Amino acid sequence: MVDGNGRLVPATDDELMEVEGLLENEKRETHIVADTGQALGCISNEVSPSGMPQLESSEGLSQSENTEADTEKLSAYLEETVPSGAKSSSDDHVTQSGRVGECLKPLDGPLEGGSSTSTGCISSKPDFSKLKGEICLDNLSIKELHEVFKATFGRDTTVKDKLWLKRRIAMGLTNSCDVSATTFVIKDNKLVKKDNEDGFNNVNLGAGKEHLAVAVEYNEDLLNNLSSQIDEHQTTSEVRLGNNVVENNFASEDLAADQRAAKRVRKPTKRYIEELSEAESKEYSGRSIASTKSIGFRPLSSKAHARPARNVSLEGRTVITRLDSLGGFGIQVPCVYRIRRSRPRKNVTALLKFHPSGMGMTATFIKKGFDVHGSQMDNGSMNKVLEAKSTPEQAPEQFVAESKKETTPTDMGQNMGLKYVDPSGDTSDDNVVTVPTAKGGIRRKHHRAWTLSEVMKLVEGVSKYGAGRWSEIKRLAFASYSYRTSVDLKDKWRNLLKASFAQTPTDKGANSRKHPSMPIPASILLRVRELAEMQAQASLPNLSTGKLSACGGGSVNETRPGYL
DNA sequence: CTTAGGG
DNA sequence: CCCTAAG
């Protein structure tokens, strides 16, 4: 969106999102770090009673100060040299600036060291981090984070960066947008995110408690509503943001991002490049489909500029990649990343072999730790969820308000790719493998595990637009994910239906026990069932209604009032 | 091209 | 997921 100094190109939604995300991230990190120092003790335990009050205060703070404060903080952070942030930040927000100073140390240490224990909370803002889900993520070890990651996205990740993992997970659980999107109101996001996560965990455990289920559902609904609202307001907010905030912060953000990347990510340049290229290509495709067709090369130029680029070579590559994706004529370039694309898994494996020190180990633990951690996490999450119940009320309002401002339901995938390259290539692009078989070119798509967020989006889309309007759903609700064709959506929905109906009856033992492999968010299934019922009613009022209702009534919850 | 259904 | 048929 920004070319050189000014912004030549109209910012696309995605791009804006990215920027926002960056800002958000920066800000968040700062806050988090600071908070960590202050409230670490609280976090470790359960929720402290005092937490609530603090939360409120934090909200007010964040809302009012946000724009200015964040920027200032950011700058302070960047400077690193001046921990106290005496300069600009001191104005109104003495407290915050002070924190910023504190955070600097912790932040740098862990990141550089890489192995250092707990950096603090990733996603959290300072105050409420104590309360909520943040805590969970924070306390988790990398190993555990990997586990969660896998549960959330359905795949392993080689990323060792805790922060990254946390954020990613949070995004996934939040249904994507929230985490990256909210510049100002982190709190809401946090809450929401946290709730979801908790719910998720609980479901998996299958404690068999009705209350839990209810709570989860409630949260989800909230989330969905929020997200939908966000969608509506997306355009508006983006524009606003772009004019005001982005401009100011953009440069600094970028720098910060780069710095951070350098510190925490020690991955092969190659990978980085690849990811970048992928993200771009995706974005491009998404762009054309979703909003503007006219923009052909803009994305490209914007991207290149956006990334200050640490290495010349890197930049050059990026450009090339883009060309390839765009025109399809860049023949030479493709080979580099193509390799990886074709064989994602295999490549990963190969990487592991080559770099036994880092990745190989990680992979090992993940498997190992899965079961063990599951129990721990679940227990912890349960408590949290219960507590969370009280919070929801306040969350919605703010969140909504925030959403208007910020927004960004775009895709996390792109954002992620740009910000931090994802080694595993989760969101951005796994690989669409093209297998050149003897036959003449079979394109095997290499299964892409459906993430929780994706499923949630799908469900939402169906609820909104109705099942069978897959193209609509794909375009509107699902614009973020470039892969996932309408057919895919349909198939997934079919599976979900099947699963939901199959599983409904046994609430207690059977359903909960399914810790292995792919976790099945029970709440989601429930919703799926509801939707299915509704649709069935719509189409075949008489016959099917009776059938379905009879079926559904017996088991879990009936239809939820007021949704859709 | 999009949807539905079978494999 | 892939592939095919039908509107």
Coordinates of C-alpha atoms in Angstrom, one line a residue, chain A residues 142-563:
Chain A
I142 CA 7.0 -24.8 23.4
K143 CA 6.2 -28.4 23.4
E144 CA 2.8 -27.8 24.7
L145 CA 2.3 -25.0 22.3
H146 CA 3.1 -27.3 19.6
E147 CA 0.5 -29.6 20.8
V148 CA -2.1 -27.0 21.0
F149 CA -1.1 -25.8 17.6
K150 CA -1.6 -29.2 16.2
A151 CA -4.9 -29.5 17.8
T152 CA -6.0 -26.2 16.4
F153 CA -4.7 -26.4 12.9
G154 CA -4.5 -30.0 12.5
R155 CA -0.9 -30.1 11.7
D156 CA 2.5 -30.0 13.3
T157 CA 4.6 -27.0 13.2
T158 CA 8.3 -26.7 13.4
V159 CA 8.2 -23.2 14.7
K160 CA 9.9 -22.8 17.9
D161 CA 9.0 -19.3 18.5
K162 CA 6.7 -19.3 21.4
L163 CA 5.4 -16.0 20.7
W164 CA 4.6 -16.9 17.2
L165 CA 3.0 -20.1 18.3
K166 CA 0.8 -18.4 20.7
R167 CA -0.3 -15.8 18.4
R168 CA -1.0 -18.3 15.7
I169 CA -3.0 -20.4 18.0
A170 CA -4.9 -17.5 19.3
M171 CA -5.7 -16.4 15.8
G172 CA -6.9 -19.8 14.9
L173 CA -9.1 -20.1 17.9
T174 CA -10.4 -16.7 17.6
N175 CA -11.5 -17.4 14.2
S176 CA -8.7 -15.5 12.7
C177 CA -9.5 -12.0 12.4
D178 CA -9.7 -10.9 15.9
V179 CA -6.2 -11.3 16.9
S180 CA -4.6 -9.6 14.2
A181 CA -7.3 -7.2 13.5
T182 CA -7.8 -5.4 16.7
T183 CA -5.4 -2.6 17.0
F184 CA -7.0 -1.0 19.9
V185 CA -9.1 -3.4 21.7
I186 CA -7.0 -6.2 22.4
K187 CA -8.8 -7.0 25.5
D188 CA -12.0 -8.1 23.8
N189 CA -10.1 -10.2 21.5
K190 CA -8.3 -11.7 24.2
L191 CA -11.3 -12.5 26.0
V192 CA -13.0 -14.0 23.1
K193 CA -10.0 -15.8 22.1
K194 CA -9.5 -17.2 25.5
D195 CA -13.0 -18.3 25.8
N196 CA -12.9 -20.1 22.6
E197 CA -9.8 -21.8 23.5
D198 CA -11.0 -22.9 26.8
G199 CA -14.2 -24.1 25.3
F200 CA -12.2 -26.0 22.8
N201 CA -10.2 -27.8 25.3
N202 CA -13.1 -28.6 27.5
V203 CA -14.9 -30.1 24.7
N204 CA -12.1 -32.3 23.9
L205 CA -11.8 -33.5 27.4
G206 CA -15.3 -34.2 27.3
A207 CA -15.9 -33.7 31.0
G208 CA -19.4 -34.3 30.1
K209 CA -20.6 -31.2 31.8
E210 CA -23.5 -29.5 30.3
H211 CA -22.5 -26.2 31.8
L212 CA -19.3 -26.3 30.0
A213 CA -20.9 -27.0 26.7
V214 CA -23.3 -24.2 27.2
A215 CA -20.6 -21.8 28.0
V216 CA -18.7 -22.8 24.9
E217 CA -21.6 -22.4 22.8
Y218 CA -22.4 -19.0 24.1
N219 CA -18.9 -17.9 23.4
E220 CA -19.0 -19.2 19.9
D221 CA -22.2 -17.4 19.2
L222 CA -20.7 -14.3 20.4
L223 CA -17.8 -14.8 18.3
N224 CA -19.8 -15.4 15.2
N225 CA -21.9 -12.4 15.7
L226 CA -18.9 -10.3 16.2
S227 CA -17.2 -11.6 13.2
S228 CA -20.2 -11.0 11.1
Q229 CA -20.4 -7.5 12.3
I230 CA -16.9 -7.0 11.6
D231 CA -17.4 -8.1 8.1
E232 CA -20.0 -5.6 7.6
H233 CA -17.9 -2.8 8.9
Q234 CA -14.8 -3.9 7.4
T235 CA -14.6 -1.5 4.7
T236 CA -15.3 1.5 6.7
S237 CA -12.9 0.7 9.4
E238 CA -10.2 -0.1 7.0
V239 CA -10.4 3.2 5.3
R240 CA -10.3 5.1 8.5
L241 CA -7.5 3.1 9.8
G242 CA -5.5 3.5 6.7
N243 CA -5.7 7.2 6.8
N244 CA -4.8 7.8 10.4
V245 CA -3.0 5.1 12.1
V246 CA -1.3 3.2 9.5
E247 CA 0.5 6.1 8.0
N248 CA 2.2 7.1 11.1
N249 CA 3.1 3.7 12.4
F250 CA 3.8 1.9 9.3
A251 CA 7.4 2.6 9.0
S252 CA 8.1 1.9 12.6
E253 CA 6.1 -1.2 12.5
D254 CA 7.8 -2.5 9.6
L255 CA 11.1 -2.0 11.2
A256 CA 10.0 -3.6 14.3
A257 CA 8.7 -6.5 12.5
D258 CA 12.0 -6.9 10.7
Q259 CA 13.9 -6.7 13.8
R260 CA 11.8 -9.1 15.6
A261 CA 12.0 -11.5 12.7
A262 CA 15.7 -11.3 12.7
K263 CA 15.9 -12.0 16.3
R264 CA 13.5 -14.8 16.7
V265 CA 13.6 -16.4 13.5
R266 CA 16.7 -18.1 12.5
K267 CA 15.3 -20.0 9.7
P268 CA 16.8 -20.5 6.4
T269 CA 16.5 -17.6 4.1
K270 CA 15.1 -19.8 1.5
R271 CA 12.1 -20.7 3.5
Y272 CA 11.5 -17.1 4.3
I273 CA 11.5 -16.3 0.7
E274 CA 9.3 -19.1 -0.2
E275 CA 6.7 -18.2 2.4
L276 CA 6.7 -14.7 1.3
S277 CA 6.2 -15.6 -2.2
E278 CA 3.4 -17.9 -1.3
A279 CA 1.6 -15.4 0.7
E280 CA 1.8 -12.9 -2.1
S281 CA 0.5 -15.2 -4.6
K282 CA -2.3 -16.1 -2.4
E283 CA -3.2 -12.6 -1.7
Y284 CA -3.3 -11.9 -5.2
S285 CA -5.7 -14.6 -6.0
G286 CA -7.8 -13.8 -3.1
R287 CA -7.9 -10.2 -4.1
S288 CA -9.0 -10.8 -7.5
I289 CA -11.8 -13.0 -6.4
A290 CA -13.0 -11.0 -3.5
S291 CA -12.9 -7.4 -4.1
T292 CA -11.0 -5.8 -6.9
K293 CA -10.2 -7.2 -10.2
S294 CA -8.6 -4.2 -11.6
I295 CA -5.6 -4.4 -9.4
G296 CA -3.1 -6.5 -11.2
F297 CA 0.3 -5.7 -10.1
R298 CA -0.4 -3.5 -7.2
P299 CA -0.1 -6.1 -4.7
L300 CA 3.2 -6.9 -6.0
S301 CA 4.7 -3.5 -5.8
S302 CA 3.1 -2.8 -2.5
K303 CA 4.5 -5.9 -1.1
A304 CA 8.0 -5.3 -2.3
H305 CA 8.0 -1.9 -0.8
A306 CA 6.3 -2.9 2.3
R307 CA 9.1 -5.2 3.1
P308 CA 12.1 -3.1 3.6
A309 CA 13.9 -6.2 3.0
R310 CA 16.9 -7.1 4.8
N311 CA 18.7 -8.6 1.9
V312 CA 18.7 -7.4 -1.6
S313 CA 18.6 -10.8 -2.9
L314 CA 15.6 -11.5 -0.8
E315 CA 13.7 -8.8 -2.3
G316 CA 14.6 -9.6 -5.7
R317 CA 13.3 -13.1 -5.2
T318 CA 10.1 -11.9 -3.8
V319 CA 9.4 -9.9 -6.8
I320 CA 10.2 -12.7 -9.1
T321 CA 7.9 -14.9 -7.2
R322 CA 5.2 -12.5 -7.5
L323 CA 5.6 -12.3 -11.2
D324 CA 5.3 -15.9 -11.4
S325 CA 2.2 -16.1 -9.5
L326 CA 0.7 -13.3 -11.4
G327 CA 1.5 -13.8 -14.9
G328 CA 2.4 -17.3 -14.8
F329 CA 5.2 -16.6 -17.2
G330 CA 8.0 -16.4 -14.7
I331 CA 9.4 -19.7 -15.5
Q332 CA 12.7 -19.5 -13.9
V333 CA 11.6 -18.4 -10.5
P334 CA 9.1 -21.0 -9.8
C335 CA 11.5 -23.8 -9.5
V336 CA 12.8 -22.5 -6.2
Y337 CA 9.7 -22.6 -4.3
R338 CA 7.9 -25.1 -6.4
I339 CA 10.0 -27.7 -4.9
R340 CA 8.8 -27.0 -1.6
R341 CA 5.3 -26.6 -2.7
S342 CA 5.0 -29.9 -4.3
R343 CA 6.2 -31.8 -1.3
P344 CA 5.4 -29.9 1.9
R345 CA 5.6 -32.8 4.3
K346 CA 8.5 -34.3 2.7
N347 CA 10.4 -31.2 2.6
V348 CA 9.7 -30.7 6.2
T349 CA 11.1 -34.0 6.9
A350 CA 14.1 -33.3 4.9
L351 CA 14.6 -30.2 6.8
L352 CA 14.4 -32.0 10.0
K353 CA 17.1 -34.3 8.9
F354 CA 19.3 -31.6 7.8
H355 CA 18.8 -29.5 10.9
P356 CA 18.5 -32.1 13.6
S357 CA 19.3 -29.6 16.3
G358 CA 16.2 -27.7 16.0
M359 CA 13.3 -29.2 14.2
G360 CA 13.9 -32.8 14.6
M361 CA 13.7 -32.6 18.3
T362 CA 10.6 -30.6 18.2
A363 CA 8.8 -33.0 16.1
T364 CA 9.6 -35.8 18.4
F365 CA 8.3 -34.2 21.5
I366 CA 5.1 -33.2 19.9
K367 CA 4.0 -36.7 19.4
K368 CA 5.3 -37.7 22.7
G369 CA 3.7 -34.9 24.6
F370 CA 0.4 -35.0 23.1
D371 CA -1.4 -37.2 25.4
V372 CA 0.4 -36.1 28.5
H373 CA -0.3 -32.5 28.0
G374 CA -3.8 -33.0 27.0
S375 CA -4.9 -33.8 30.5
Q376 CA -3.1 -30.9 32.0
M377 CA -4.3 -28.4 29.6
D378 CA -7.8 -29.6 29.8
N379 CA -8.1 -29.3 33.5
G380 CA -6.7 -25.8 33.5
S381 CA -8.9 -24.8 30.7
M382 CA -12.0 -26.0 32.4
N383 CA -11.5 -23.7 35.3
K384 CA -10.9 -20.9 33.1
V385 CA -13.9 -21.5 31.1
L386 CA -16.1 -21.5 34.0
E387 CA -14.7 -18.3 35.2
A388 CA -14.9 -16.8 31.8
K389 CA -18.6 -17.1 31.9
S390 CA -18.9 -14.1 33.9
T391 CA -17.0 -12.0 31.5
P392 CA -18.8 -12.5 28.3
E393 CA -21.3 -9.9 29.0
Q394 CA -19.0 -7.1 29.0
A395 CA -17.0 -8.4 26.2
P396 CA -19.6 -8.3 23.5
E397 CA -20.3 -4.7 23.7
Q398 CA -16.8 -3.5 23.5
F399 CA -15.9 -5.9 20.9
V400 CA -18.5 -4.7 18.7
A401 CA -17.6 -1.2 19.1
E402 CA -14.0 -2.0 18.4
S403 CA -14.9 -4.0 15.4
K404 CA -16.3 -1.0 13.8
K405 CA -13.1 0.8 14.1
E406 CA -10.7 -1.8 13.3
T407 CA -11.9 -4.8 11.6
T408 CA -10.3 -7.2 9.5
P409 CA -11.7 -10.3 8.8
T410 CA -9.3 -11.0 6.2
D411 CA -7.0 -13.8 6.4
M412 CA -4.7 -14.6 9.0
G413 CA -2.8 -16.6 6.5
Q414 CA -1.6 -13.7 4.6
N415 CA -0.8 -11.7 7.6
M416 CA 1.1 -14.5 9.1
G417 CA 3.1 -15.1 6.1
L418 CA 4.1 -11.6 5.8
K419 CA 4.9 -10.9 9.4
Y420 CA 6.6 -14.0 10.4
V421 CA 7.3 -16.5 7.9
D422 CA 5.8 -19.7 8.9
P423 CA 8.2 -22.4 8.6
S424 CA 5.6 -25.1 8.6
G425 CA 3.7 -23.1 6.1
D426 CA 0.5 -23.7 7.9
T427 CA -1.8 -21.1 6.8
S428 CA -0.1 -19.4 4.1
D429 CA 0.3 -22.3 1.8
D430 CA 0.9 -25.7 2.6
N431 CA 1.5 -27.1 -0.7
V432 CA -0.5 -27.8 -3.4
V433 CA 1.3 -30.6 -4.9
T434 CA 1.3 -31.3 -8.4
V435 CA 2.4 -34.7 -9.0
P436 CA 3.7 -35.3 -12.4
T437 CA 2.7 -38.8 -12.7
A438 CA 3.2 -40.9 -15.8
K439 CA -0.3 -40.4 -16.8
G440 CA 0.2 -36.9 -17.8
G441 CA 0.0 -34.9 -14.6
I442 CA -2.1 -35.8 -11.8
R443 CA -2.6 -33.0 -9.4
R444 CA -2.9 -34.4 -6.0
K445 CA -3.8 -31.8 -3.6
H446 CA -2.3 -33.1 -0.6
H447 CA -4.8 -33.0 2.1
R448 CA -5.1 -29.9 4.0
A449 CA -6.4 -30.4 7.4
W450 CA -9.3 -28.3 8.2
T451 CA -8.6 -25.9 11.0
L452 CA -10.9 -25.1 13.7
S453 CA -11.2 -21.6 12.5
E454 CA -12.0 -22.8 9.1
V455 CA -14.7 -25.0 10.3
M456 CA -16.1 -22.2 12.4
K457 CA -16.2 -20.0 9.4
L458 CA -17.8 -22.5 7.4
V459 CA -20.5 -23.1 9.9
E460 CA -21.1 -19.4 10.1
G461 CA -21.3 -19.1 6.4
V462 CA -23.8 -21.8 6.2
S463 CA -25.9 -20.2 8.9
K464 CA -25.8 -17.0 7.1
Y465 CA -26.2 -17.9 3.5
G466 CA -27.6 -21.3 3.8
A467 CA -26.2 -24.7 2.9
G468 CA -25.9 -25.2 -0.8
R469 CA -24.8 -21.7 -1.6
W470 CA -21.2 -22.7 -1.5
S471 CA -20.0 -20.2 -3.9
E472 CA -21.5 -17.5 -1.9
I473 CA -20.1 -18.8 1.3
K474 CA -16.7 -19.2 -0.3
R475 CA -16.7 -15.7 -1.6
L476 CA -18.0 -13.9 1.4
A477 CA -17.4 -15.7 4.6
F478 CA -14.4 -17.6 3.3
A479 CA -12.6 -15.1 1.2
S480 CA -9.6 -15.3 3.4
Y481 CA -8.7 -18.8 2.5
S482 CA -7.6 -19.0 -1.0
Y483 CA -7.6 -22.7 -1.1
R484 CA -10.8 -24.4 -0.2
T485 CA -13.0 -24.4 -3.1
S486 CA -16.7 -24.3 -3.0
V487 CA -16.6 -28.0 -3.5
D488 CA -14.3 -28.4 -0.6
L489 CA -16.7 -26.4 1.5
K490 CA -19.5 -28.6 0.5
D491 CA -17.6 -31.8 1.2
K492 CA -16.5 -30.5 4.6
W493 CA -20.0 -29.6 5.4
R494 CA -21.2 -33.0 4.5
N495 CA -18.6 -34.5 6.8
L496 CA -19.6 -32.2 9.5
L497 CA -23.2 -33.2 9.2
K498 CA -22.3 -36.7 9.4
A499 CA -20.1 -36.3 12.3
S500 CA -22.5 -34.1 14.2
F501 CA -25.4 -36.5 13.9
A502 CA -23.4 -39.5 14.7
Q503 CA -22.0 -38.1 17.7
T504 CA -24.8 -36.3 19.3
P505 CA -26.3 -38.8 21.6
T506 CA -23.4 -39.7 23.8
D507 CA -22.4 -36.7 25.5
K508 CA -20.3 -38.0 28.3
G509 CA -18.0 -40.8 27.8
A510 CA -17.6 -41.4 24.1
N511 CA -17.4 -38.0 22.8
S512 CA -15.0 -36.7 25.3
R513 CA -12.6 -39.5 25.0
K514 CA -11.6 -38.6 21.6
H515 CA -8.4 -36.9 22.4
P516 CA -6.4 -38.5 19.7
S517 CA -5.7 -36.9 16.4
M518 CA -8.2 -34.4 15.3
P519 CA -10.1 -32.9 18.0
I520 CA -13.7 -32.4 17.3
P521 CA -15.1 -29.3 18.7
A522 CA -18.3 -30.6 20.1
S523 CA -19.9 -27.2 20.2
I524 CA -19.4 -26.8 16.6
L525 CA -20.9 -30.1 15.8
L526 CA -23.9 -29.1 17.8
R527 CA -24.3 -26.0 15.8
V528 CA -23.9 -27.9 12.6
R529 CA -26.7 -30.1 13.6
E530 CA -28.9 -27.2 14.4
L531 CA -28.2 -25.6 11.1
A532 CA -28.9 -28.8 9.3
E533 CA -32.2 -29.0 11.1
M534 CA -33.1 -25.5 10.2
Q535 CA -32.3 -26.0 6.6
A536 CA -34.2 -29.2 6.5
Q537 CA -37.2 -27.5 7.9
A538 CA -36.9 -24.7 5.4
S539 CA -36.8 -27.0 2.5
L540 CA -39.1 -29.8 3.7
P541 CA -41.3 -28.4 6.4
N542 CA -43.5 -31.3 6.9
L543 CA -41.8 -34.5 6.6
S544 CA -38.3 -33.9 7.5
T545 CA -39.1 -31.6 10.3
G546 CA -40.8 -34.2 12.3
K547 CA -38.0 -36.6 11.8
L548 CA -35.2 -34.3 12.6
S549 CA -36.8 -32.8 15.6
A550 CA -37.5 -36.2 17.1
C551 CA -33.9 -37.1 16.6
G552 CA -32.4 -33.9 17.9
G553 CA -34.7 -33.4 20.8
G554 CA -33.6 -36.4 22.6
S555 CA -30.0 -35.6 23.0
V556 CA -28.1 -32.5 23.7
N557 CA -29.5 -29.1 23.2
E558 CA -32.4 -28.2 21.1
T559 CA -32.1 -25.3 18.9
R560 CA -30.7 -22.3 20.4
P561 CA -33.0 -19.5 20.6
G562 CA -32.3 -16.5 18.6
Y563 CA -29.4 -17.5 16.5

